[in-house]
PDB file of C-alpha atoms in Angstrom:
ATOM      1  CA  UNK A   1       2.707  90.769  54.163  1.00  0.00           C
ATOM      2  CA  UNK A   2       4.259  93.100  51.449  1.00  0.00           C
ATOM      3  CA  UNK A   3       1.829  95.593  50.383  1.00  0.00           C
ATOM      4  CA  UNK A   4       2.144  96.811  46.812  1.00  0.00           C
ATOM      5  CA  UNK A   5       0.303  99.099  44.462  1.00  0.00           C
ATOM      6  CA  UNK A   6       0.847  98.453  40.910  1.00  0.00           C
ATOM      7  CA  UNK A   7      -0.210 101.028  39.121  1.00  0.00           C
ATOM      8  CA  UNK A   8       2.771 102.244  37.620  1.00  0.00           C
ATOM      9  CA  UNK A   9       3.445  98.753  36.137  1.00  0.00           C
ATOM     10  CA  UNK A  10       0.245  98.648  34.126  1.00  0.00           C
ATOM     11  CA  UNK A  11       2.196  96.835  31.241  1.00  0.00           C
ATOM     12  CA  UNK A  12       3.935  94.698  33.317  1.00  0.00           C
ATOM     13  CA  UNK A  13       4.516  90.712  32.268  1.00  0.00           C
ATOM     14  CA  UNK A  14       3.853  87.899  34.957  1.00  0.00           C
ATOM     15  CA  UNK A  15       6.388  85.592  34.368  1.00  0.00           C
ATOM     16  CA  UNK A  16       5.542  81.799  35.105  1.00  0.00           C
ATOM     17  CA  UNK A  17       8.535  79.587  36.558  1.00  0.00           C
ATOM     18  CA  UNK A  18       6.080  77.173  38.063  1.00  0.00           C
ATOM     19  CA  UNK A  19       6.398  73.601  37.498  1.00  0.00           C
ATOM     20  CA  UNK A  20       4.518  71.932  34.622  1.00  0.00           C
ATOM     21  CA  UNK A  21       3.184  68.403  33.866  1.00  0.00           C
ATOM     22  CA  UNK A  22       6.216  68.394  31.249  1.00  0.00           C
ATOM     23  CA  UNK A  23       9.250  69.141  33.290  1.00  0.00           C
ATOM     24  CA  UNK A  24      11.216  66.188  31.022  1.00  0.00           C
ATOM     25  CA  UNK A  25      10.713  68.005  28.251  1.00  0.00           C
ATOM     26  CA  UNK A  26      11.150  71.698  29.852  1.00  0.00           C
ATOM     27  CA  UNK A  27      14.631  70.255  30.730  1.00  0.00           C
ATOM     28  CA  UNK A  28      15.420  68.580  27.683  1.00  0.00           C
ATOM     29  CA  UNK A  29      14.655  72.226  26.057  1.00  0.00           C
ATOM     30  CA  UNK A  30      17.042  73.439  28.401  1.00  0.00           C
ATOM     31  CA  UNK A  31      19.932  70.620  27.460  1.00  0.00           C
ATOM     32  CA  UNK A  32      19.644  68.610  30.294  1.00  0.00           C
ATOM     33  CA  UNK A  33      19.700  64.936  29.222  1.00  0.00           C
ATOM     34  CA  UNK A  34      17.057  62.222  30.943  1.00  0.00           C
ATOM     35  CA  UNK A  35      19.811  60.329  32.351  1.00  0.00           C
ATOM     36  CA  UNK A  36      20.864  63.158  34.373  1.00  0.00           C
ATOM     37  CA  UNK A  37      18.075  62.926  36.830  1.00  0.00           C
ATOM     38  CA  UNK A  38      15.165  60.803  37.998  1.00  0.00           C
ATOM     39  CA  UNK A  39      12.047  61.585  36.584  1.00  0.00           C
ATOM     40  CA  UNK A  40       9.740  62.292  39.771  1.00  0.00           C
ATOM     41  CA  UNK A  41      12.631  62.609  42.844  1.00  0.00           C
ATOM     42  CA  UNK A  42      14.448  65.018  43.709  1.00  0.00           C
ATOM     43  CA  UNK A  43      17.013  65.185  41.201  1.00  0.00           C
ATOM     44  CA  UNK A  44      14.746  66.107  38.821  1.00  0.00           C
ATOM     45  CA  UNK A  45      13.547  69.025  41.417  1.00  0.00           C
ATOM     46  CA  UNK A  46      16.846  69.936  41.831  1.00  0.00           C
ATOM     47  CA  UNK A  47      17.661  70.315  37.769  1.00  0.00           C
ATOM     48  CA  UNK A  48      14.610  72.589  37.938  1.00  0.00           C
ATOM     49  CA  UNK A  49      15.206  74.521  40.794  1.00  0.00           C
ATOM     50  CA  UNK A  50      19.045  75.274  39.096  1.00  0.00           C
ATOM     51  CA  UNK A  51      17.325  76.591  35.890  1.00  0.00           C
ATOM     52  CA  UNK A  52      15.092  78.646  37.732  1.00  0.00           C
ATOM     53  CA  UNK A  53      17.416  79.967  39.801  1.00  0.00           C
ATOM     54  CA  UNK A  54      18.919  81.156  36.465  1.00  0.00           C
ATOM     55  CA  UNK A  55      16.380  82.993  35.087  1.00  0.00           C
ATOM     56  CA  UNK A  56      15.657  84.776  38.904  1.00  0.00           C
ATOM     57  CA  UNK A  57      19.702  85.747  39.345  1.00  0.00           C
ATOM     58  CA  UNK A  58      20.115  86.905  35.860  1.00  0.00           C
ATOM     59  CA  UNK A  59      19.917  90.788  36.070  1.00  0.00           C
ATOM     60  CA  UNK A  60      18.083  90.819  32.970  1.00  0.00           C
ATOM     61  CA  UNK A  61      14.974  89.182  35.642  1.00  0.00           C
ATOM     62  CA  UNK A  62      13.776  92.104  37.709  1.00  0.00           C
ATOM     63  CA  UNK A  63      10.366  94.338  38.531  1.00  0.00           C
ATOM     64  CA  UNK A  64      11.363  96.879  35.811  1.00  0.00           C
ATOM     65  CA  UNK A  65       9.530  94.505  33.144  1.00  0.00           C
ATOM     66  CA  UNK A  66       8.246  91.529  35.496  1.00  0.00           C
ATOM     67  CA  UNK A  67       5.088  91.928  37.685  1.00  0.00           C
ATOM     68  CA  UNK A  68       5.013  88.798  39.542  1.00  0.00           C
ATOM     69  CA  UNK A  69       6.572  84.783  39.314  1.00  0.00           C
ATOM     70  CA  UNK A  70       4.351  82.118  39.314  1.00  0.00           C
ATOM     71  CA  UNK A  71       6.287  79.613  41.365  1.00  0.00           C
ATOM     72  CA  UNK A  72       5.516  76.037  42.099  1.00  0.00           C
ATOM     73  CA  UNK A  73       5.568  74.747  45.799  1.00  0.00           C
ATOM     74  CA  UNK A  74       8.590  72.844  45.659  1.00  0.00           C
ATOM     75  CA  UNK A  75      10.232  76.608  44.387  1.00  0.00           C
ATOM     76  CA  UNK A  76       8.505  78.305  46.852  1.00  0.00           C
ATOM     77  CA  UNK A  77      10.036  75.744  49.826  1.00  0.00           C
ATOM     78  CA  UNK A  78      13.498  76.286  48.758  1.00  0.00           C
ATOM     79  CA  UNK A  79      16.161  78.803  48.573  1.00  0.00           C
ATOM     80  CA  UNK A  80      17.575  81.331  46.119  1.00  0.00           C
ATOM     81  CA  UNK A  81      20.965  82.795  47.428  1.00  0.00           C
ATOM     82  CA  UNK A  82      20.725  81.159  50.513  1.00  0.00           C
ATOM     83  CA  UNK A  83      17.054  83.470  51.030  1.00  0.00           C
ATOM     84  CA  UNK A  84      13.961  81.798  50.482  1.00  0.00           C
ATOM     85  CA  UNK A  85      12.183  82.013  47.154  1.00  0.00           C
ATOM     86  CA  UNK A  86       9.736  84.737  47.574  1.00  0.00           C
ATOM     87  CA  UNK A  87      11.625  86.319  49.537  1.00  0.00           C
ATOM     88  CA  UNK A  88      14.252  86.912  47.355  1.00  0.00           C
ATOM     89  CA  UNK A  89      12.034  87.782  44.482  1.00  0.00           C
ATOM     90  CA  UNK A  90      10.564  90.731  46.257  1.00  0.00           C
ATOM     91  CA  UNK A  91      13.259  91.947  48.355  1.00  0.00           C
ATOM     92  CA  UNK A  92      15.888  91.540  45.376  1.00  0.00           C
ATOM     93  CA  UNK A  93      14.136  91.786  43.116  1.00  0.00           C
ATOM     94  CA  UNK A  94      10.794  93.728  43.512  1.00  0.00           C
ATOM     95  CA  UNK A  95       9.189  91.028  42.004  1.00  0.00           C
ATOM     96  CA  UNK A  96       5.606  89.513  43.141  1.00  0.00           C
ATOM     97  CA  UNK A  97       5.740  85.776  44.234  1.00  0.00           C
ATOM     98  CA  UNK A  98       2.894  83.796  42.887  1.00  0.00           C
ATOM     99  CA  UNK A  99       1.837  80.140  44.068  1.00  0.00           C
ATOM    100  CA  UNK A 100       0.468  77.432  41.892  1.00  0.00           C
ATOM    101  CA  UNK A 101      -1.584  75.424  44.064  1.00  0.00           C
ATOM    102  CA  UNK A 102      -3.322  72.923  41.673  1.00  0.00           C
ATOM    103  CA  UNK A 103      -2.256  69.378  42.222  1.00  0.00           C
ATOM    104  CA  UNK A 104      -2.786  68.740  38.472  1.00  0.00           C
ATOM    105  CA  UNK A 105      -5.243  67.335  35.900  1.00  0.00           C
ATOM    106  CA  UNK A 106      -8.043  64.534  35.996  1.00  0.00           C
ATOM    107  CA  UNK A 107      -8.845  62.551  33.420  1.00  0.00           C
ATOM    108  CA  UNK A 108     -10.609  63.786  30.438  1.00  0.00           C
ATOM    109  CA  UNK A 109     -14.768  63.875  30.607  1.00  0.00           C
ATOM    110  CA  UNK A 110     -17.426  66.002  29.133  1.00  0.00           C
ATOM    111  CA  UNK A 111     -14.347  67.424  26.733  1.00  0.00           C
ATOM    112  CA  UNK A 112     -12.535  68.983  29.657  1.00  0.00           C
ATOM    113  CA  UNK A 113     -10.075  68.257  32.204  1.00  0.00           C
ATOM    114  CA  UNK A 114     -10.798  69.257  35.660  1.00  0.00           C
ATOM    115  CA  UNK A 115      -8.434  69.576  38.516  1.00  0.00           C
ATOM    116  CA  UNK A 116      -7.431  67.064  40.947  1.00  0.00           C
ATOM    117  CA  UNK A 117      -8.937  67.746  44.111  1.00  0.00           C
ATOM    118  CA  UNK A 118      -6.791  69.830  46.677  1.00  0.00           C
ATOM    119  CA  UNK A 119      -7.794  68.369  50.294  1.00  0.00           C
ATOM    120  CA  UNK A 120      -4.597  70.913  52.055  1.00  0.00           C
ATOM    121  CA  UNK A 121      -5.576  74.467  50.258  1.00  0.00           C
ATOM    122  CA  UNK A 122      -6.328  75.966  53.615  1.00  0.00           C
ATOM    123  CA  UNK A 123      -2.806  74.690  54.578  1.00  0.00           C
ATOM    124  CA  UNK A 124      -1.277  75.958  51.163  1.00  0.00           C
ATOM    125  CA  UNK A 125      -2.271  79.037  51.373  1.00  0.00           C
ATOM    126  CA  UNK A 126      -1.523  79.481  55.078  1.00  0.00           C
ATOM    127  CA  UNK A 127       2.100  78.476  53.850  1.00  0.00           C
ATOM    128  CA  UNK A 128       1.957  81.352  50.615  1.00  0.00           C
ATOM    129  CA  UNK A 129       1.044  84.096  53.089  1.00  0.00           C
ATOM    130  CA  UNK A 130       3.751  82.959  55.799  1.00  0.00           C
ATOM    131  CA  UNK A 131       6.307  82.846  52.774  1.00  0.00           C
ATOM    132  CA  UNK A 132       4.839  86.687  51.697  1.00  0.00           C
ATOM    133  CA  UNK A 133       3.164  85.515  48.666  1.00  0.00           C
ATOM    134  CA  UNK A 134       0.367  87.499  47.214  1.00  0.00           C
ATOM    135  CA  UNK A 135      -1.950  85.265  45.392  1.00  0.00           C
ATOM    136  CA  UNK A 136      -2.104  81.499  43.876  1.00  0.00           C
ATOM    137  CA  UNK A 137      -2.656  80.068  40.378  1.00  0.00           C
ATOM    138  CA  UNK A 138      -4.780  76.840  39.686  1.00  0.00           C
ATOM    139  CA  UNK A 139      -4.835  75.625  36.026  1.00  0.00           C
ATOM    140  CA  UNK A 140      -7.581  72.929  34.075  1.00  0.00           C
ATOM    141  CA  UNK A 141      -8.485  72.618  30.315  1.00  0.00           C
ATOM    142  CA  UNK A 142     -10.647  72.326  28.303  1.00  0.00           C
ATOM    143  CA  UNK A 143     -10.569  70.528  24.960  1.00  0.00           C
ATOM    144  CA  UNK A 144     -14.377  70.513  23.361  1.00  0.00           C
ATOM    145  CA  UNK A 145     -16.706  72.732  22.787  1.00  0.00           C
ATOM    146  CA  UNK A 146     -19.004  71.074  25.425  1.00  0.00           C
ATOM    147  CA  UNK A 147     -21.473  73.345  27.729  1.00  0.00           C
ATOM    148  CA  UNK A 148     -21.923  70.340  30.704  1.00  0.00           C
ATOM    149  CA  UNK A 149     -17.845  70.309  30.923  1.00  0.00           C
ATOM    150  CA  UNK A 150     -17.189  74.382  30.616  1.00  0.00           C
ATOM    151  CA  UNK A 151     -19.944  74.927  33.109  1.00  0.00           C
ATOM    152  CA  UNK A 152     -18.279  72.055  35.197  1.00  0.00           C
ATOM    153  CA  UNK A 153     -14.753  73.639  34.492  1.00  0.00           C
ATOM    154  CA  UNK A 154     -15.939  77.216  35.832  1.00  0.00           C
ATOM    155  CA  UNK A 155     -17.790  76.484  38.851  1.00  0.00           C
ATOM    156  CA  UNK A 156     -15.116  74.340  39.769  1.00  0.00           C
ATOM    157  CA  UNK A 157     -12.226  77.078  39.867  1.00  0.00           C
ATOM    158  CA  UNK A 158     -14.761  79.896  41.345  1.00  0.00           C
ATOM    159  CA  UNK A 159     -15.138  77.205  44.118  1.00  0.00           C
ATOM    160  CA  UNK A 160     -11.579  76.860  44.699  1.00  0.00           C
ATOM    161  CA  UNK A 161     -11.121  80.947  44.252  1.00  0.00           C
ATOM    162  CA  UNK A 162     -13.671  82.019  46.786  1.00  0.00           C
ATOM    163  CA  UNK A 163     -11.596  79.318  49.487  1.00  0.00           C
ATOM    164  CA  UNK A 164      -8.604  81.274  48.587  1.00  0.00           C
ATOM    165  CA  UNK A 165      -9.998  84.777  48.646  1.00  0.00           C
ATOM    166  CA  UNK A 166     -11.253  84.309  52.355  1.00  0.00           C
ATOM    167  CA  UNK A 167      -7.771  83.023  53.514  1.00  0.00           C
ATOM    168  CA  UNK A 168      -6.816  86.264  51.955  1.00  0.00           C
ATOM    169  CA  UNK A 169      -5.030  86.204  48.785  1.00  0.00           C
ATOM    170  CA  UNK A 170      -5.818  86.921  45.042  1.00  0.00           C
ATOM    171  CA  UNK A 171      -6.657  83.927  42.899  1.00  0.00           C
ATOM    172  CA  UNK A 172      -5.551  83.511  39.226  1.00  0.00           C
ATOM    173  CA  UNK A 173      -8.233  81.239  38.024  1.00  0.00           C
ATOM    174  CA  UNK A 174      -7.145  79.296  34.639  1.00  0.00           C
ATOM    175  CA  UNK A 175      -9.313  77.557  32.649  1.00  0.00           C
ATOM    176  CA  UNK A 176      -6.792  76.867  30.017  1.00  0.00           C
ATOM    177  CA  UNK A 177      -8.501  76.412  26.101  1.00  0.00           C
ATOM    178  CA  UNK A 178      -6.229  73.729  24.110  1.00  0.00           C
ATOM    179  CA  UNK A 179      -5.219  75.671  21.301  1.00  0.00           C
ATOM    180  CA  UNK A 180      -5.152  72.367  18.674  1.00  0.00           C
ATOM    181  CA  UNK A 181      -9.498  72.507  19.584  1.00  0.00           C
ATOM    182  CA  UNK A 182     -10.885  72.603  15.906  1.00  0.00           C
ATOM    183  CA  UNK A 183     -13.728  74.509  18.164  1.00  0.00           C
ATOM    184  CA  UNK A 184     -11.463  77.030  19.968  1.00  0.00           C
ATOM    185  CA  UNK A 185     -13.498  80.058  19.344  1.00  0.00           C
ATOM    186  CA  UNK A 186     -16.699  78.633  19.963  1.00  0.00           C
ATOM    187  CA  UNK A 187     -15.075  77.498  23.286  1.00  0.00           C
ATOM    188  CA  UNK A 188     -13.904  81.084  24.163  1.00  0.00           C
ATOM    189  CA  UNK A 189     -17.026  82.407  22.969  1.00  0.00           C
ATOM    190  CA  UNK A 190     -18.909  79.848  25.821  1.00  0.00           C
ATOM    191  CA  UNK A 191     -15.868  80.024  28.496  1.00  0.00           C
ATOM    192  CA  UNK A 192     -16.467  83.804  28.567  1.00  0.00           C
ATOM    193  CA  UNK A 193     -20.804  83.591  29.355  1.00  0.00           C
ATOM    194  CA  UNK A 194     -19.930  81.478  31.728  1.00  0.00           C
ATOM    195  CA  UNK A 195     -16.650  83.236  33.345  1.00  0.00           C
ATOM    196  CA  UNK A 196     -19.433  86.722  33.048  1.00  0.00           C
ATOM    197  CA  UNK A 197     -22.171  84.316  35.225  1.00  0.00           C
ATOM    198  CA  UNK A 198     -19.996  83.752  38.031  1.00  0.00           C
ATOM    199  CA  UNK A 199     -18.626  86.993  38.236  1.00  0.00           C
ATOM    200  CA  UNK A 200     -21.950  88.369  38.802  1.00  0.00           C
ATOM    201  CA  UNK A 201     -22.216  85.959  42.157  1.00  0.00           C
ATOM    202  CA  UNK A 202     -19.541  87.582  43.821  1.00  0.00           C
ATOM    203  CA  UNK A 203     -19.064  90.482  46.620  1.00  0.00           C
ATOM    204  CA  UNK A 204     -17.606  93.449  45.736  1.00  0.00           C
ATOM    205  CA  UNK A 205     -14.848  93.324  47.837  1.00  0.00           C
ATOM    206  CA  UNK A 206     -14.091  89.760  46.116  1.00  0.00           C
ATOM    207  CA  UNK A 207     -11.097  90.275  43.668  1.00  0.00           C
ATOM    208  CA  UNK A 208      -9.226  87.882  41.435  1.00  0.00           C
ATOM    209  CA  UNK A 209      -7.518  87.557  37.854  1.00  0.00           C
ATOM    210  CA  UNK A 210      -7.922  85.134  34.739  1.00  0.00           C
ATOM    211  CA  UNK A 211      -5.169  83.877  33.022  1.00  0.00           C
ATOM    212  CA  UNK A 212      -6.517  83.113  29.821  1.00  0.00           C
ATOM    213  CA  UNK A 213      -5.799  81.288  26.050  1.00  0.00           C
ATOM    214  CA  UNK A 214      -4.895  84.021  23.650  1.00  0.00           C
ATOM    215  CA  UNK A 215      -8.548  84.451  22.260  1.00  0.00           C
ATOM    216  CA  UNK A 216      -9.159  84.020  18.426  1.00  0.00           C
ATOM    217  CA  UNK A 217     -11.409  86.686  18.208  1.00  0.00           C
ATOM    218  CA  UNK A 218      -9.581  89.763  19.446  1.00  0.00           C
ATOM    219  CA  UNK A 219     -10.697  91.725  22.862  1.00  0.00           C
ATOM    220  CA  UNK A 220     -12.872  89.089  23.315  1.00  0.00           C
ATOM    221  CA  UNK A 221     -12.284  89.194  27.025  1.00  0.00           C
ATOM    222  CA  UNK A 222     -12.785  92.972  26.755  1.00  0.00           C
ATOM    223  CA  UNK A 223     -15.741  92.163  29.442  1.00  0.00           C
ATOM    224  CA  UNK A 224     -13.894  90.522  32.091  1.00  0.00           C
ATOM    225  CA  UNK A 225     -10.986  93.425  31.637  1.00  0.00           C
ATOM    226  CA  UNK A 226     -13.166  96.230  32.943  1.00  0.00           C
ATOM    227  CA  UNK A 227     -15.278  94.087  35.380  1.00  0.00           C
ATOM    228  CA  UNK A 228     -15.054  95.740  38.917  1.00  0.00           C
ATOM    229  CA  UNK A 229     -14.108  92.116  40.464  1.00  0.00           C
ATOM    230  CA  UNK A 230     -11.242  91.306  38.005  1.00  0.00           C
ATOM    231  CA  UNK A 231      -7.629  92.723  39.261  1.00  0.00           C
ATOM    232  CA  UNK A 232      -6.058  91.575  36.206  1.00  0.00           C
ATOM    233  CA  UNK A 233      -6.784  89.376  32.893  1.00  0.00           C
ATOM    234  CA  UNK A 234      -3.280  87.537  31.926  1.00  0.00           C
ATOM    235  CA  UNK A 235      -2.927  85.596  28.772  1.00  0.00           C
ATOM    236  CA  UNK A 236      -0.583  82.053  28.581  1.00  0.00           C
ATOM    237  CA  UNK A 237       0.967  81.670  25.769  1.00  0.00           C
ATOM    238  CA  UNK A 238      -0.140  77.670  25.087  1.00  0.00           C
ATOM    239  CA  UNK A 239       1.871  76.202  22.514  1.00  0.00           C
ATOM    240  CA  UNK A 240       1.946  79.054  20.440  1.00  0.00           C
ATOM    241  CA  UNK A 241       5.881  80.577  19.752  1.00  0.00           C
ATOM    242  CA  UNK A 242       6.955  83.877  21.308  1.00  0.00           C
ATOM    243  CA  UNK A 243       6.511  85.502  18.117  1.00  0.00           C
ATOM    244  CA  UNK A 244       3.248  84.360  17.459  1.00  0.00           C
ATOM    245  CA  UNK A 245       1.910  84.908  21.516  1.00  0.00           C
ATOM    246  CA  UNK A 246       3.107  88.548  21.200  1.00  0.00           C
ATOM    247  CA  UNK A 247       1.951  89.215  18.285  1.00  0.00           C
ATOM    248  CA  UNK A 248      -1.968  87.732  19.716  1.00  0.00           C
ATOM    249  CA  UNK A 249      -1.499  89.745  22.423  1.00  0.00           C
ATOM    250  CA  UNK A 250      -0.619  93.109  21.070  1.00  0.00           C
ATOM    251  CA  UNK A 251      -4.228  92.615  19.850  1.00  0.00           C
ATOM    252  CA  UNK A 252      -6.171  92.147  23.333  1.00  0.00           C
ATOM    253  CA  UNK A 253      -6.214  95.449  24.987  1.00  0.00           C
ATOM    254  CA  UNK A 254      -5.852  95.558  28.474  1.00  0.00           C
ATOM    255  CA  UNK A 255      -4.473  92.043  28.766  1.00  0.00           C
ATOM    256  CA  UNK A 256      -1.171  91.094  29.756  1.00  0.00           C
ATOM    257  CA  UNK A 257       1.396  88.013  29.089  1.00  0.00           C
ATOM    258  CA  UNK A 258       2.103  85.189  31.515  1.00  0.00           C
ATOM    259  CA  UNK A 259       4.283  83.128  29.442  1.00  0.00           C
ATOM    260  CA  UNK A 260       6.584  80.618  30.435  1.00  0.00           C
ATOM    261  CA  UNK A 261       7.743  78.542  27.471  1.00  0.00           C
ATOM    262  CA  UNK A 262       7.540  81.434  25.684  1.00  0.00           C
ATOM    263  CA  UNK A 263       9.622  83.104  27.837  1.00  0.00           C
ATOM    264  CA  UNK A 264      12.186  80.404  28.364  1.00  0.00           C
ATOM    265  CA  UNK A 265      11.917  79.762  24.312  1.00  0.00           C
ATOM    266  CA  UNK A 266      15.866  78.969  23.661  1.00  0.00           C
ATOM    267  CA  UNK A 267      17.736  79.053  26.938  1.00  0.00           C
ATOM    268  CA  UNK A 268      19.930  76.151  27.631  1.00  0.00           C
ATOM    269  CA  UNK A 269      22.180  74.875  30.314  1.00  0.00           C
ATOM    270  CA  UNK A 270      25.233  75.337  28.219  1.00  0.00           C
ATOM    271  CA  UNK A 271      25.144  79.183  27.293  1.00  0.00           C
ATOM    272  CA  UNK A 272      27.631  81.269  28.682  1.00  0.00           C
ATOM    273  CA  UNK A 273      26.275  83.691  31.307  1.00  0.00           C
ATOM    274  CA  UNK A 274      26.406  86.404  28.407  1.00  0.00           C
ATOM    275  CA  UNK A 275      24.878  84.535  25.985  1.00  0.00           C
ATOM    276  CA  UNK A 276      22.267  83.975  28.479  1.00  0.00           C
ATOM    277  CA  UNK A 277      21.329  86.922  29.675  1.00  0.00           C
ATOM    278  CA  UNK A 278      21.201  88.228  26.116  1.00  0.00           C
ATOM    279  CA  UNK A 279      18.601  86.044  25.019  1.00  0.00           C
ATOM    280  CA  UNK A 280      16.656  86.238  28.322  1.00  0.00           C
ATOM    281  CA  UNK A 281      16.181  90.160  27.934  1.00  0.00           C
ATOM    282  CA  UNK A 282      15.556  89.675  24.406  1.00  0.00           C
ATOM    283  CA  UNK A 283      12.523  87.210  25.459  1.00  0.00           C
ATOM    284  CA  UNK A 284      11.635  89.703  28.365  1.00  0.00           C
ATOM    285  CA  UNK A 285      11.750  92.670  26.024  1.00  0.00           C
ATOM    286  CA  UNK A 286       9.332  91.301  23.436  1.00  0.00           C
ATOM    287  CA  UNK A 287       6.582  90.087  26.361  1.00  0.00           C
ATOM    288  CA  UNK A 288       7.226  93.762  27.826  1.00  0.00           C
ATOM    289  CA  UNK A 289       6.527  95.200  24.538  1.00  0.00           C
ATOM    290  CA  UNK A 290       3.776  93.020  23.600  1.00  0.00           C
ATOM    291  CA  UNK A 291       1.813  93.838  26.966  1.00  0.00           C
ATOM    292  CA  UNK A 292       2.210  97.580  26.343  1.00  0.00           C
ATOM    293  CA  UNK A 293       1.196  97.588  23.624  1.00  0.00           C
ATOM    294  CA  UNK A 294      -2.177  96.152  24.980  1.00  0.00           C
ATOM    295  CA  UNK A 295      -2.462  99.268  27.119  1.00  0.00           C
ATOM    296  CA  UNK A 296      -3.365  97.976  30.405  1.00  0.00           C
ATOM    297  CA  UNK A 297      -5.131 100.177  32.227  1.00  0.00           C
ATOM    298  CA  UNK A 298      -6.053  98.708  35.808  1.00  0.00           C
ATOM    299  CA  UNK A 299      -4.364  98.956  39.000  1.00  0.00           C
ATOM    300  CA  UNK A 300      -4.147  96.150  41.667  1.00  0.00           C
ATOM    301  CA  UNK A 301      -3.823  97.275  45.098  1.00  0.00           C
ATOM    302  CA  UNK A 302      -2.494  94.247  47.346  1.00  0.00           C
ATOM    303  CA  UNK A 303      -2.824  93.207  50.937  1.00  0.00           C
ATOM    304  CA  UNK A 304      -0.921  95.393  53.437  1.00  0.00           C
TER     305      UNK A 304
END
C-alpha cells in the first residue's frame, strides 16, 4: 500500500469520476447520444470509462491541484494505458484512488433515502487495498427535515464506516442534503448534532472524512473540521453550477471541493484535445482556487 502524507496539499480538490445514478445524462452532457450505447451493459460502461479516461490522460489532471479520484468499481477493474486504474492515478499521476462502494439508493421513507445494503464490503474493500486504494466513498440523502430518517441516515453510514475502518481504509461517509429541500438549513443544522453524536462513539485511532452539501449557513461544519477523528471534511457540489459551488465554498473554511459535475461542467466528446484541456484546467483552476481559499489546515497521514 502507497503511503502518503498530505500535508503540503492542504488545498487540494478530490475530484469525483465515480459513476452516478445518472450516467445517461452525464453522457448526454458529454455529447454522446442514447443510441450509442445500451443503457445498463457494457457499452454504456465503456462510453464512461472513454470519458474518464479523458479527464485522467489530460495533463491538465494531475496531484499538483487533485488530491484523490473517487472512482467507481467498474473504473477501478479496468485499465488506463494498458495499467490498471489506481495504479495509474498514483504512479502517473500522484493522484489518490478513491472507491465508491455504495450499491445505490432505497426508496424514499422517513424523508430520506438510505443505502442499499452492501452484503460483499469485506470483499470490496479487500479488492480497493489489493488495487492500492486508500479509502471508499458511500453516498445516501436526505430530503426532509425529519429527525427518525437523519438519525436513521447517520447510524447507518457510521455502521458501514467502522466495517471499513477495521479492514483498514479511510471512509468518506456522505449523507448527501438535496439542495431543492425548502428545509435545507434546518436539515444541516440536525445532520451536524447528529454527525457530532457519533463522532463522540469512536476510538481515537478511528479516522474518516465527510463529504458534505455546501451548508447554507457558512462554517457550519466548522465542528467536524477540527474534530480529532475527521481526516478531512469535502463538500459536493449538488446541483449547484461551478460558479455558484466555488463561490459556497470559498466561504467554509477548512473544507475542500469534491465536485464532479461541476468539474466536468462543459466537456464534450467532440472538443479538440486543446479545446479540452483548456476548459478542464479552467474547471480545475477554479475548484483549486476555491479550496484555498478555504484554508485547509489538516493533514492526513495514510496507511504505509
Amino acid at each position: 500500500m502507497h503511503g502518503i502524507r498530505i500535508s503540503s496539499h492542504t488545498h487540494v480538490p478530490i475530484s469525483t469520476l465515480s459513476q452516478s445514478p445518472t450516467a445517461p445524462k452525464a453522457l448526454r452532457l458529454y455529447g454522446i447520444k442514447d443510441d450509442e450505447y445500451e443503457v445498463g451493459e457494457k457499452s454504456m460502461y465503456d462510453c464512461i470509462h472513454k470519458m474518464r479516461t479523458r479527464i485522467m490522460t489530460s495533463p491538465k489532471f494531475n496531484g499538483d491541484r487533485i488530491l484523490g479520484a473517487i472512482l467507481f468499481e467498474d473504473t477501478m477493474n479496468r485499465e488506463v494505458e494498458g495499467m490498471p486504474t489506481a495504479e495509474y492515478l498514483w504512479t502517473k499521476k500522484s493522484v489518490v484512488p478513491i472507491l465508491k462502494v455504495d450499491k445505490g439508493l432505497e426508496p424514499e421513507k422517513d424523508g430520506v433515502q438510505l443505502m442499499k445494503p452492501i452484503p460483499n464490503l469485506n470483499t470490496l474493500c479487500e479488492a480497493a487495498i489489493a488495487n492500492g486504494v486508500l479509502a471508499t466513498k458511500m453516498r445516501s440523502v436526505i430530503n426532509q427535515a425529519d429527525l427518525t430518517g437523519i438519525k436513521e441516515i447517520v447510524e447507518q453510514q457510521f455502521d458501514f464506516g467502522k466495517q471499513i475502518m477495521a479492514k483498514g481504509l479511510v471512509p468518506i461517509l456522505e449523507p448527501e442534503v438535496n439542495i431543492k429541500s425548502p428545509e435545507k438549513q434546518e436539515i444541516e443544522a440536525m445532520l451536524r448534532a447528529e454527525l457530532v453524536e457519533q463522532l463522540k462513539l469512536l476510538r481515537d485511532d478511528q479516522k474518516l472524512m465527510f463529504k458534505l452539501t455546501l451548508p447554507t449557513v457558512d462554517d457550519l461544519y466548522e465542528q467536524l473540521v477540527t474534530h480529532p477523528n475527521v481526516v478531512r471534511v469535502v463538500a459536493l457540489s449538488g446541483g449547484y453550477t461551478r460558479a455558484e459551488a466555488d463561490a459556497l465554498l470559498a466561504r467554509q473554511h477548512g473544507v475542500v471541493a469534491s465536485f464532479s459535475r461541476a468539474l466536468t461542467e462543459g466537456l464534450r466528446d467532440d472538443m479538440t484535445d486543446d479545446e479540452f484541456d483548456a476548459l478542464l484546467d479552467t474547471s480545475i483552476g477554479e475548484i483549486f482556487a476555491a479550496s484555498k481559499a478555504s484554508g485547509v489546515k489538516k493533514e492526513l497521514h495514510a496507511h504505509e
